[in-house]
PDB file of C-alpha atoms and ligand atoms in Angstrom:
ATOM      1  CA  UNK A 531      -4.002  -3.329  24.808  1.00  0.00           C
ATOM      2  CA  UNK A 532      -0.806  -5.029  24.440  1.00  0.00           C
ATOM      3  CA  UNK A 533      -1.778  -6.691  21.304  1.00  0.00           C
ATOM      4  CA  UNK A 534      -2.737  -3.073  19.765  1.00  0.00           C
ATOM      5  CA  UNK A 535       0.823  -1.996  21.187  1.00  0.00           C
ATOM      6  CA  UNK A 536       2.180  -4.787  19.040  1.00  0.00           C
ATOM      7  CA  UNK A 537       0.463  -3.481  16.062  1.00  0.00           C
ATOM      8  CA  UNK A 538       1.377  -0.154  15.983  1.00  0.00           C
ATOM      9  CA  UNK A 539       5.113  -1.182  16.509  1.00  0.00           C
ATOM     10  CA  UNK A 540       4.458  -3.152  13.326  1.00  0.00           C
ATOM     11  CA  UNK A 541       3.394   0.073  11.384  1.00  0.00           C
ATOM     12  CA  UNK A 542       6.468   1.967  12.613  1.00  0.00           C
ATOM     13  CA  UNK A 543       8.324  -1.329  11.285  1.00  0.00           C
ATOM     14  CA  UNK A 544       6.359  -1.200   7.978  1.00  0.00           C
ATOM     15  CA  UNK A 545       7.073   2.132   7.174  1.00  0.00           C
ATOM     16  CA  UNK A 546      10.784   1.738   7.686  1.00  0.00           C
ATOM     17  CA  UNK A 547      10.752  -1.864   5.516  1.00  0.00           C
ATOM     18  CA  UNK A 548       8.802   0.370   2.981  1.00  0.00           C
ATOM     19  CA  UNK A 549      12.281   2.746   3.024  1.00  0.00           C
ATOM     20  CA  UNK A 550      14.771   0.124   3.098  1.00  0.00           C
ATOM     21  CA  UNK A 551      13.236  -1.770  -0.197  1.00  0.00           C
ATOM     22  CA  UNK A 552      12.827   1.213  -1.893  1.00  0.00           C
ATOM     23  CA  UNK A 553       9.151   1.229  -2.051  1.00  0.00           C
ATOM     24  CA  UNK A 554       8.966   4.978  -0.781  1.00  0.00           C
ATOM     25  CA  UNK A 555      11.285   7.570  -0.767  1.00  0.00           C
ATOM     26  CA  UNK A 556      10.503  10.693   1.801  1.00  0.00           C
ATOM     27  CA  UNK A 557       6.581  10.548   0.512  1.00  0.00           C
ATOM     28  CA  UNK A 558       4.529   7.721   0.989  1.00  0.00           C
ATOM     29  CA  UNK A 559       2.623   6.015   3.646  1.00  0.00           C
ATOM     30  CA  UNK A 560       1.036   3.186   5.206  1.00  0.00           C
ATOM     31  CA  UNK A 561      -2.038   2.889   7.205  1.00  0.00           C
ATOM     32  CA  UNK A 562      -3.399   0.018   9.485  1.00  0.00           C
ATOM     33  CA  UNK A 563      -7.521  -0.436  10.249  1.00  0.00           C
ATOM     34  CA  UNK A 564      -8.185  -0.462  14.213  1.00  0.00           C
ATOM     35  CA  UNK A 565      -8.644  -3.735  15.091  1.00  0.00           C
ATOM     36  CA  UNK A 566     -11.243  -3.493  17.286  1.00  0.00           C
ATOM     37  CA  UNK A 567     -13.104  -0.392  15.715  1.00  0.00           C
ATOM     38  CA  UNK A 568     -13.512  -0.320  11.944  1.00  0.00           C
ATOM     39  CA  UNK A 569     -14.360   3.168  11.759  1.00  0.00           C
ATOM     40  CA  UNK A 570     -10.523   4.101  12.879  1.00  0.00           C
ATOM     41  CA  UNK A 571      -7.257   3.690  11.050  1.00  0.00           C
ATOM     42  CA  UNK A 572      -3.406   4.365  12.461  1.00  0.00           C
ATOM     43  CA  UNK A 573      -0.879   6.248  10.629  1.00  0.00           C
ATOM     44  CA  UNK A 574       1.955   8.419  10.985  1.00  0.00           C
ATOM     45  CA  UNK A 575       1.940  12.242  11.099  1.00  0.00           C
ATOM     46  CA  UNK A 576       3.387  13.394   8.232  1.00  0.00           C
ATOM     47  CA  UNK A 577       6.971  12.398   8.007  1.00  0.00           C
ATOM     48  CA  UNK A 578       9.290  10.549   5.647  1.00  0.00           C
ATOM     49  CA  UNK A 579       8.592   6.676   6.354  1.00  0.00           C
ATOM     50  CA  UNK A 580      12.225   5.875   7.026  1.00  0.00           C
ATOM     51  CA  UNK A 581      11.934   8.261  10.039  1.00  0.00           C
ATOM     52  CA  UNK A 582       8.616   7.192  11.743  1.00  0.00           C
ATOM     53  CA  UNK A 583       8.614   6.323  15.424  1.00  0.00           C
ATOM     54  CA  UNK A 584       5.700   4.724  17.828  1.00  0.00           C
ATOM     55  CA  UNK A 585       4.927   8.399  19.351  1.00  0.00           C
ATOM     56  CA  UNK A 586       4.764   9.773  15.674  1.00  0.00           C
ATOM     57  CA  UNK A 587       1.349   7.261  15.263  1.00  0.00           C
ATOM     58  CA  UNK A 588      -1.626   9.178  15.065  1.00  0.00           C
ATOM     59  CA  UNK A 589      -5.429   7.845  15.119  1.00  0.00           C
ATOM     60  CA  UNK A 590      -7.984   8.817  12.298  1.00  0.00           C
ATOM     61  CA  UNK A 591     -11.652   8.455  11.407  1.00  0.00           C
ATOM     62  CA  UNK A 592     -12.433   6.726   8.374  1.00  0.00           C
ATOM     63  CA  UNK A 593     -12.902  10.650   6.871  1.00  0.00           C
ATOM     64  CA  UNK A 594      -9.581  11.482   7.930  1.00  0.00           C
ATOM     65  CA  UNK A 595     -10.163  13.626  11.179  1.00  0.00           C
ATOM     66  CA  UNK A 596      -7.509  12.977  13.927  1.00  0.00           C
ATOM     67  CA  UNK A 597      -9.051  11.635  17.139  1.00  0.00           C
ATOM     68  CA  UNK A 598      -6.311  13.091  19.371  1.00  0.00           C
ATOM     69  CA  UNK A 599      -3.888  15.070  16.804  1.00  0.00           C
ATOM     70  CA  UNK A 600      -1.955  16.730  19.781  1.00  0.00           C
ATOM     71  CA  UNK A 601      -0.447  19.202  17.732  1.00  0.00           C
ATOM     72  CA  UNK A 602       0.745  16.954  15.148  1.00  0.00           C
ATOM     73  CA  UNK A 603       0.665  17.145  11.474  1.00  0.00           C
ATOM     74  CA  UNK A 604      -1.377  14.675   9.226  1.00  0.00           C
ATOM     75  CA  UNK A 605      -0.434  13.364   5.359  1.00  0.00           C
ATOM     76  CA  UNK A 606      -2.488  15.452   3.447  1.00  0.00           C
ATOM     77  CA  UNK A 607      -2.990  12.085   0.843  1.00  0.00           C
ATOM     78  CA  UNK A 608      -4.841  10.556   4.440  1.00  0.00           C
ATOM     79  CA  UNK A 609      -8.282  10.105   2.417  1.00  0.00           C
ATOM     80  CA  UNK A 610      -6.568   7.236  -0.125  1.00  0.00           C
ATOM     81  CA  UNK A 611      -7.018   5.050   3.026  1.00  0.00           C
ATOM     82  CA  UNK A 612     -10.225   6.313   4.587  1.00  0.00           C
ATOM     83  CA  UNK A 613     -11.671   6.070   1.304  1.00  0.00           C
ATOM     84  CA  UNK A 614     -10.099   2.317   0.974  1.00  0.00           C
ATOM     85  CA  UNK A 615     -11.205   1.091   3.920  1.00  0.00           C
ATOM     86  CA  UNK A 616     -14.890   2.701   3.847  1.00  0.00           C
ATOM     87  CA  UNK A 617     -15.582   0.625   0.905  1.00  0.00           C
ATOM     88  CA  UNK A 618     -13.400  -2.549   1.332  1.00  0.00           C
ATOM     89  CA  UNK A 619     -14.712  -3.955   4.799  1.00  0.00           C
ATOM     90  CA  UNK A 620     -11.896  -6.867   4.256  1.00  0.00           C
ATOM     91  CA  UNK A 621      -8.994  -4.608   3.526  1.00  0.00           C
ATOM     92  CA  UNK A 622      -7.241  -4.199   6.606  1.00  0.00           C
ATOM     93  CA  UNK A 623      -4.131  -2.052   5.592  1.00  0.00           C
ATOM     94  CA  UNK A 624      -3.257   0.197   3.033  1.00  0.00           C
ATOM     95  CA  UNK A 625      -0.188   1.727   1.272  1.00  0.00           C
ATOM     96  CA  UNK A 626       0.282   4.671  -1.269  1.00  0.00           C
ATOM     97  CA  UNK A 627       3.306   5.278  -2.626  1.00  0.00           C
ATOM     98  CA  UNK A 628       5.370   6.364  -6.115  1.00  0.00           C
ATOM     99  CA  UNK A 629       7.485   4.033  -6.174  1.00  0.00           C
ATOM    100  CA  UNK A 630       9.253   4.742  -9.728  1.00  0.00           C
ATOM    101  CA  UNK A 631       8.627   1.208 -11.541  1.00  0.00           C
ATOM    102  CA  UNK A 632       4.943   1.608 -11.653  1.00  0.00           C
ATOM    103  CA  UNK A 633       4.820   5.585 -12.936  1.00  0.00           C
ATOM    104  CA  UNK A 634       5.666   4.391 -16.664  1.00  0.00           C
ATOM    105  CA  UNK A 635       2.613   2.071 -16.566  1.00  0.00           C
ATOM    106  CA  UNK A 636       0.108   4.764 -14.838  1.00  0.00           C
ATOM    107  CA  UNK A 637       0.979   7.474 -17.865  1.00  0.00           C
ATOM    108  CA  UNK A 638       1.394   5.372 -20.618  1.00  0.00           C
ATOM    109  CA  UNK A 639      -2.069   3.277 -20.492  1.00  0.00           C
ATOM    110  CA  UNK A 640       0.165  -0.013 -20.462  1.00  0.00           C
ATOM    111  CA  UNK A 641      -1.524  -2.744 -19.141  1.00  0.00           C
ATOM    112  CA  UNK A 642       0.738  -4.404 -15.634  1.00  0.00           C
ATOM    113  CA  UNK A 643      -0.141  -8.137 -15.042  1.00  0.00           C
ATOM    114  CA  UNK A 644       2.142 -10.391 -13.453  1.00  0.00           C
ATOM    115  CA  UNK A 645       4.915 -12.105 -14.923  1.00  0.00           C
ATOM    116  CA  UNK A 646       6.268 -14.583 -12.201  1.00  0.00           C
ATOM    117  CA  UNK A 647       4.333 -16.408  -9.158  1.00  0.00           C
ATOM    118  CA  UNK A 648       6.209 -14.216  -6.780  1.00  0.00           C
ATOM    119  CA  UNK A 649       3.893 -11.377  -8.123  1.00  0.00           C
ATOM    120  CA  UNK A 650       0.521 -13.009  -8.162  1.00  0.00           C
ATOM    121  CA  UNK A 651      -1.099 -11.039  -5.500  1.00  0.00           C
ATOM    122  CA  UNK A 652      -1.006  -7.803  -7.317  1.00  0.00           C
ATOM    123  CA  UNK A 653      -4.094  -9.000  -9.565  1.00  0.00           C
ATOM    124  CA  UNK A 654      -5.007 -10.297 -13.090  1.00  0.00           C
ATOM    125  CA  UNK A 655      -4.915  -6.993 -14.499  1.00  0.00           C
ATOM    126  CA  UNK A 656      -3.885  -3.326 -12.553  1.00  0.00           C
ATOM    127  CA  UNK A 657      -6.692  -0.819 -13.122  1.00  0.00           C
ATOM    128  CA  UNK A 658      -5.416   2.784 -13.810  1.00  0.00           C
ATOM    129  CA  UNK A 659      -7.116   6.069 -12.164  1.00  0.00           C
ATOM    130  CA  UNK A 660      -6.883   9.101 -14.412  1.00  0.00           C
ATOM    131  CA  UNK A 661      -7.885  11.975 -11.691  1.00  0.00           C
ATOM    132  CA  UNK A 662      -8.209  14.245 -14.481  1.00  0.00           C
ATOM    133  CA  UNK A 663     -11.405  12.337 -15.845  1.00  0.00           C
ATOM    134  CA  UNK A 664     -13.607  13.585 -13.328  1.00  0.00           C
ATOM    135  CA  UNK A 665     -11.467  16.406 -11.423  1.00  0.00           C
ATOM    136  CA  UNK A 666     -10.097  17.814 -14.474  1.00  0.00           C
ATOM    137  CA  UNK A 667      -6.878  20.286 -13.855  1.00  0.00           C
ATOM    138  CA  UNK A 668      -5.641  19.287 -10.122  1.00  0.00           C
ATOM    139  CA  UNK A 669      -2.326  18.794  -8.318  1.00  0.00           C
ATOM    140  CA  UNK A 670      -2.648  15.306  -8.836  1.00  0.00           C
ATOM    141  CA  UNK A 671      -2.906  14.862  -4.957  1.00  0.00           C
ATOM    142  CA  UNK A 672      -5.537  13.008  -3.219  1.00  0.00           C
ATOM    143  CA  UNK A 673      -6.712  15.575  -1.040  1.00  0.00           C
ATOM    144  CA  UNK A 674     -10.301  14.906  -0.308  1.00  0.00           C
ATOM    145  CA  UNK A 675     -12.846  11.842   0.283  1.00  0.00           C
ATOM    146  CA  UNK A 676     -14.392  12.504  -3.382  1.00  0.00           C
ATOM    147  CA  UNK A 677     -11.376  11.954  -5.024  1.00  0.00           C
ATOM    148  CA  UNK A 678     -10.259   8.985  -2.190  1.00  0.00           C
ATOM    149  CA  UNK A 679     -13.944   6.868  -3.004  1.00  0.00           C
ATOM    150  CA  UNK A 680     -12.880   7.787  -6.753  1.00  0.00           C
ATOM    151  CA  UNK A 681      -9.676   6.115  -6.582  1.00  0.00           C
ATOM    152  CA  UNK A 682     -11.315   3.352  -4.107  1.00  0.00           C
ATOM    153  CA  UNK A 683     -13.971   2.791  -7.218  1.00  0.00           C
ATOM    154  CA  UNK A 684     -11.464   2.121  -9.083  1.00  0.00           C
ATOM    155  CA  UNK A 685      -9.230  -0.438  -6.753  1.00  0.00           C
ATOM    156  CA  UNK A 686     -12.838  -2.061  -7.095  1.00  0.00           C
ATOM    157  CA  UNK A 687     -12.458  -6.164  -5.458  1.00  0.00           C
ATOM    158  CA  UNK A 688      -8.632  -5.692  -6.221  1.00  0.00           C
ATOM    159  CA  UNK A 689      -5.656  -5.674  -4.714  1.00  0.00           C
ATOM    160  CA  UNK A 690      -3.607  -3.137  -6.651  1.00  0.00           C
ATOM    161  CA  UNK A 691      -4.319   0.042  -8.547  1.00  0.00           C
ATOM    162  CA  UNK A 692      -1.691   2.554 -10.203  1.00  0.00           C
ATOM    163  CA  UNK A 693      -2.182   6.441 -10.282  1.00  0.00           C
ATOM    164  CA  UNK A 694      -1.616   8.357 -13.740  1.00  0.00           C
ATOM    165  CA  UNK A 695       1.124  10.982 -13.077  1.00  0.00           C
ATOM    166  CA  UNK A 696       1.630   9.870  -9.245  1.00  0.00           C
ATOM    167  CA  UNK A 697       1.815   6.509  -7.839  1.00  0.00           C
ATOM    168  CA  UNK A 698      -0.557   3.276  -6.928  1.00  0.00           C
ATOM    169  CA  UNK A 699      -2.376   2.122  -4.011  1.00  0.00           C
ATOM    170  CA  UNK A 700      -1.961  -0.924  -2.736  1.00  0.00           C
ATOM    171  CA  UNK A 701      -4.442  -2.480   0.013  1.00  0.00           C
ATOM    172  CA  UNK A 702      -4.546  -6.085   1.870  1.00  0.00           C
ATOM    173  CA  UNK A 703      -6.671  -8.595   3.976  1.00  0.00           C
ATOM    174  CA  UNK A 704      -3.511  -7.919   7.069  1.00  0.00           C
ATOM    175  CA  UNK A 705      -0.390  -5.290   7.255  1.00  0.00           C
ATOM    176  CA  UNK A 706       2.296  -7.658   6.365  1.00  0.00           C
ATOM    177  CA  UNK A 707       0.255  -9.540   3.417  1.00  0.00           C
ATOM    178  CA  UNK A 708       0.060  -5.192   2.180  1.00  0.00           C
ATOM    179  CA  UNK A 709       3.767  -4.212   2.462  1.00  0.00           C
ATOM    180  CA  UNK A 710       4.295  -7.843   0.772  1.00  0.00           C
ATOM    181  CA  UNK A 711       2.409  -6.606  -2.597  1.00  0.00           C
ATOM    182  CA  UNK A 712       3.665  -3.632  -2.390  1.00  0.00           C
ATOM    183  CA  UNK A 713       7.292  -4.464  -2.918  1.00  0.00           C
ATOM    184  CA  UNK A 714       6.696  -7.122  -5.233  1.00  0.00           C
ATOM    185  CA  UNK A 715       4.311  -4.471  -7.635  1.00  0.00           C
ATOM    186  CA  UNK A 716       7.483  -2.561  -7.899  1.00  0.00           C
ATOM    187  CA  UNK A 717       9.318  -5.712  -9.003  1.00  0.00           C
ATOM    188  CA  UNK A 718       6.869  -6.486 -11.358  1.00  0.00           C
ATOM    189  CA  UNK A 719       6.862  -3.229 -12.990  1.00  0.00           C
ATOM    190  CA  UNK A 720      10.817  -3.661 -13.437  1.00  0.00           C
ATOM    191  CA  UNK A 721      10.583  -6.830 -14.585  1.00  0.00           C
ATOM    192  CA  UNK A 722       7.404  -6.640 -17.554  1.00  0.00           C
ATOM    193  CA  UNK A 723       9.437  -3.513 -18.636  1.00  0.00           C
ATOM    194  CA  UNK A 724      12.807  -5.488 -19.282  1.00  0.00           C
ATOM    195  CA  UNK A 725      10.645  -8.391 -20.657  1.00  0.00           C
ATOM    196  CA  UNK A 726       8.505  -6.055 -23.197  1.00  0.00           C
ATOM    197  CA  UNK A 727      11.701  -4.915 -24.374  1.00  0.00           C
ATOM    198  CA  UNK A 728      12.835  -8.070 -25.113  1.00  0.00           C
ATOM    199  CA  UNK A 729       9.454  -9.004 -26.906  1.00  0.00           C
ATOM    200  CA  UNK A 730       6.092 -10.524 -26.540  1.00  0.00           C
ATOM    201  CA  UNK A 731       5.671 -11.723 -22.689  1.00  0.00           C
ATOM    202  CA  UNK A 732       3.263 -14.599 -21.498  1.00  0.00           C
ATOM    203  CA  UNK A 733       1.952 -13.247 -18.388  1.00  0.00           C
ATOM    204  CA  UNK A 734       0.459 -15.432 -15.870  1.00  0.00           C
ATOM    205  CA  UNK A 735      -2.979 -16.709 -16.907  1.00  0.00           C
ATOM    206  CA  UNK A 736      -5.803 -15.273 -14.843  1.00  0.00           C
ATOM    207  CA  UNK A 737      -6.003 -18.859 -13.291  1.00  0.00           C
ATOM    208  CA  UNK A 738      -2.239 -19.242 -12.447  1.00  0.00           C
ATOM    209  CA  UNK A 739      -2.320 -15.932 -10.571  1.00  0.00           C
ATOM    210  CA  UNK A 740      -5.566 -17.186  -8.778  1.00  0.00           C
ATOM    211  CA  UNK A 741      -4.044 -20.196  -8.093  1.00  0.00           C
ATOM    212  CA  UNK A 742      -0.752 -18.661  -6.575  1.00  0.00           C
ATOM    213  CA  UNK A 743      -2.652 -15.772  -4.873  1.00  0.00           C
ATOM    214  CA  UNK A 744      -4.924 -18.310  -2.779  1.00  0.00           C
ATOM    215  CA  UNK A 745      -1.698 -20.358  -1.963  1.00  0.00           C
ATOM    216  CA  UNK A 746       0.894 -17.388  -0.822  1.00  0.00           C
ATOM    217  CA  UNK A 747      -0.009 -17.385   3.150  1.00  0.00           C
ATOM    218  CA  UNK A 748       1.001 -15.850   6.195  1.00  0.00           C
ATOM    219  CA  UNK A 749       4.265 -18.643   6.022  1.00  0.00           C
ATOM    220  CA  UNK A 750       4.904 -16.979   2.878  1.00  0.00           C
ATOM    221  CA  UNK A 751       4.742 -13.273   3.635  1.00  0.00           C
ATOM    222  CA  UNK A 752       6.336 -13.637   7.098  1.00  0.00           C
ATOM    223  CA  UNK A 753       9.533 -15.780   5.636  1.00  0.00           C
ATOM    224  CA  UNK A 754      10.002 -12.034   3.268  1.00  0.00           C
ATOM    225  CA  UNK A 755       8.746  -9.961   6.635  1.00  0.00           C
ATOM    226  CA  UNK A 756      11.537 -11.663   9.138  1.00  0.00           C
ATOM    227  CA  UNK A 757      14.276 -10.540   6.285  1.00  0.00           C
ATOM    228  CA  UNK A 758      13.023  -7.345   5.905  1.00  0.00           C
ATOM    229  CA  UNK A 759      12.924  -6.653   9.365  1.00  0.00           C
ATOM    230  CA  UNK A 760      16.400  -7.563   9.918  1.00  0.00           C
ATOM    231  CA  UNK A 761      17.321  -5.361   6.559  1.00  0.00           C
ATOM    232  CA  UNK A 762      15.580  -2.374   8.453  1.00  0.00           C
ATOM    233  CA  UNK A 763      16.562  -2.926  11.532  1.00  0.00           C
ATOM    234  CA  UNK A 764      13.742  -3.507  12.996  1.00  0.00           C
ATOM    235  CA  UNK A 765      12.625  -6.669  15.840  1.00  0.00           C
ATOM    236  CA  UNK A 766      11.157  -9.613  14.148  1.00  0.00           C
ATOM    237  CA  UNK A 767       7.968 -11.021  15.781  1.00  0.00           C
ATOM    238  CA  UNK A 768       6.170 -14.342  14.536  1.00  0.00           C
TER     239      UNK A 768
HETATM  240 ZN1  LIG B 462       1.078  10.538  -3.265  1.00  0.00          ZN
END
């Protein structure tokens, strides 16, 4: 129980790290799998990230349906992770956000790959969902399971994937490892912009950003998570 406790304190601290970097604004989320139940996920109710607190952590099934909602509100974008984790048994967190680096490359058809080490875990190559190619004409939300296991198809084995007019997903073998992508997709996006400007970029090769993908561990990500927790103001725990 206590290590559970632990883990949902670290989602209220993920959300707010997800404010302070800039990752999400008042939309956005980030969801955790149960650890000991794979049909179940954790997430806020609805509520700007920067705001979330432990009681505001609600339960889900993998279709979206609060176990115990006690009057409190769900993200209506819950089925991005439902759908995520359904078909990803090793993805073990999820974020969605619109984070505005990463819009120019979902509407534009430009392919993101990474351009420095720092931003090898976002993938070779970020796939691109166009809702409109199967749902034609919608609000662009993600507001049922056929449209979450559409976007999921297209995440595929990856990391990373953008949304055309809207945002990206963003999923991960742990919650810290996920928040970790997720701010460094964003920097990516910045950074391949000012480069393509500038001319023809050399991206990482797919076997650099294997290479630096297998070899970015929970040292790594914890080293960024320690100074984002302080940044948030938030405890730090190993
Ligand atoms: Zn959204």
């Amino acid at each position: 129980m206590a290590q559970l406790d632990d883990l949902l304190e670290e989602l209220v601290t993920a959300n707010r790290i997800l404010a302070s970097q800039g990752i999400v604004d008042s939309f956005g989320h980030v969801t955790v799998r149960h650890p000991d139940n794979p049909k179940r996920y954790f997430m806020s109710r609805g509520r700007a990230p920067e705001r979330v607190e432990i009681g505001d952590i609600m339960e889900f099934t993998l279709e979206g349906d609060p176990v115990d909602a006690r009057g409190r509100k769900p993200y209506l974008e819950r089925f991005i992770h439902g759908a995520a984790y359904e078909m990803r048994p090793d993805v073990m967190a999820v974020v969605h956000n619109h984070s505005p680096g990463v819009i120019p490359f979902g509407v534009t058809g430009k392919k993101m790959r990474p351009i420095m080490h720092m931003c090898a875990t976002i993938g070779h190559e970020v796939p691109i969902w166009d809702q409109h190619k199967k749902f034609g004409d919608t609000n662009l939300l993600v507001e049922s399971m056929a449209a979450g296991r559409d976007l999921a198809k297209t995440l595929g084995k990856g990391r990373t994937a953008l949304m055309r007019g809207h945002g990206c997903i963003v999923v991960g073998p742990y919650l810290r490892a996920t928040i970790y992508t997720s701010v460094y997709l964003e920097l990516n996006a910045k950074l391949q912009m000012q480069a393509e400007a500038m001319g023809k970029v050399r991206f990482l090769t797919k076997g650099e950003t294997e290479k630096v993908a297998a070899t970015t561990t929970p040292a790594n990500v914890n080293r960024a998570w320690e100074n984002w927790c302080r940044k948030a103001d938030r405890p730090y725990k190993e």
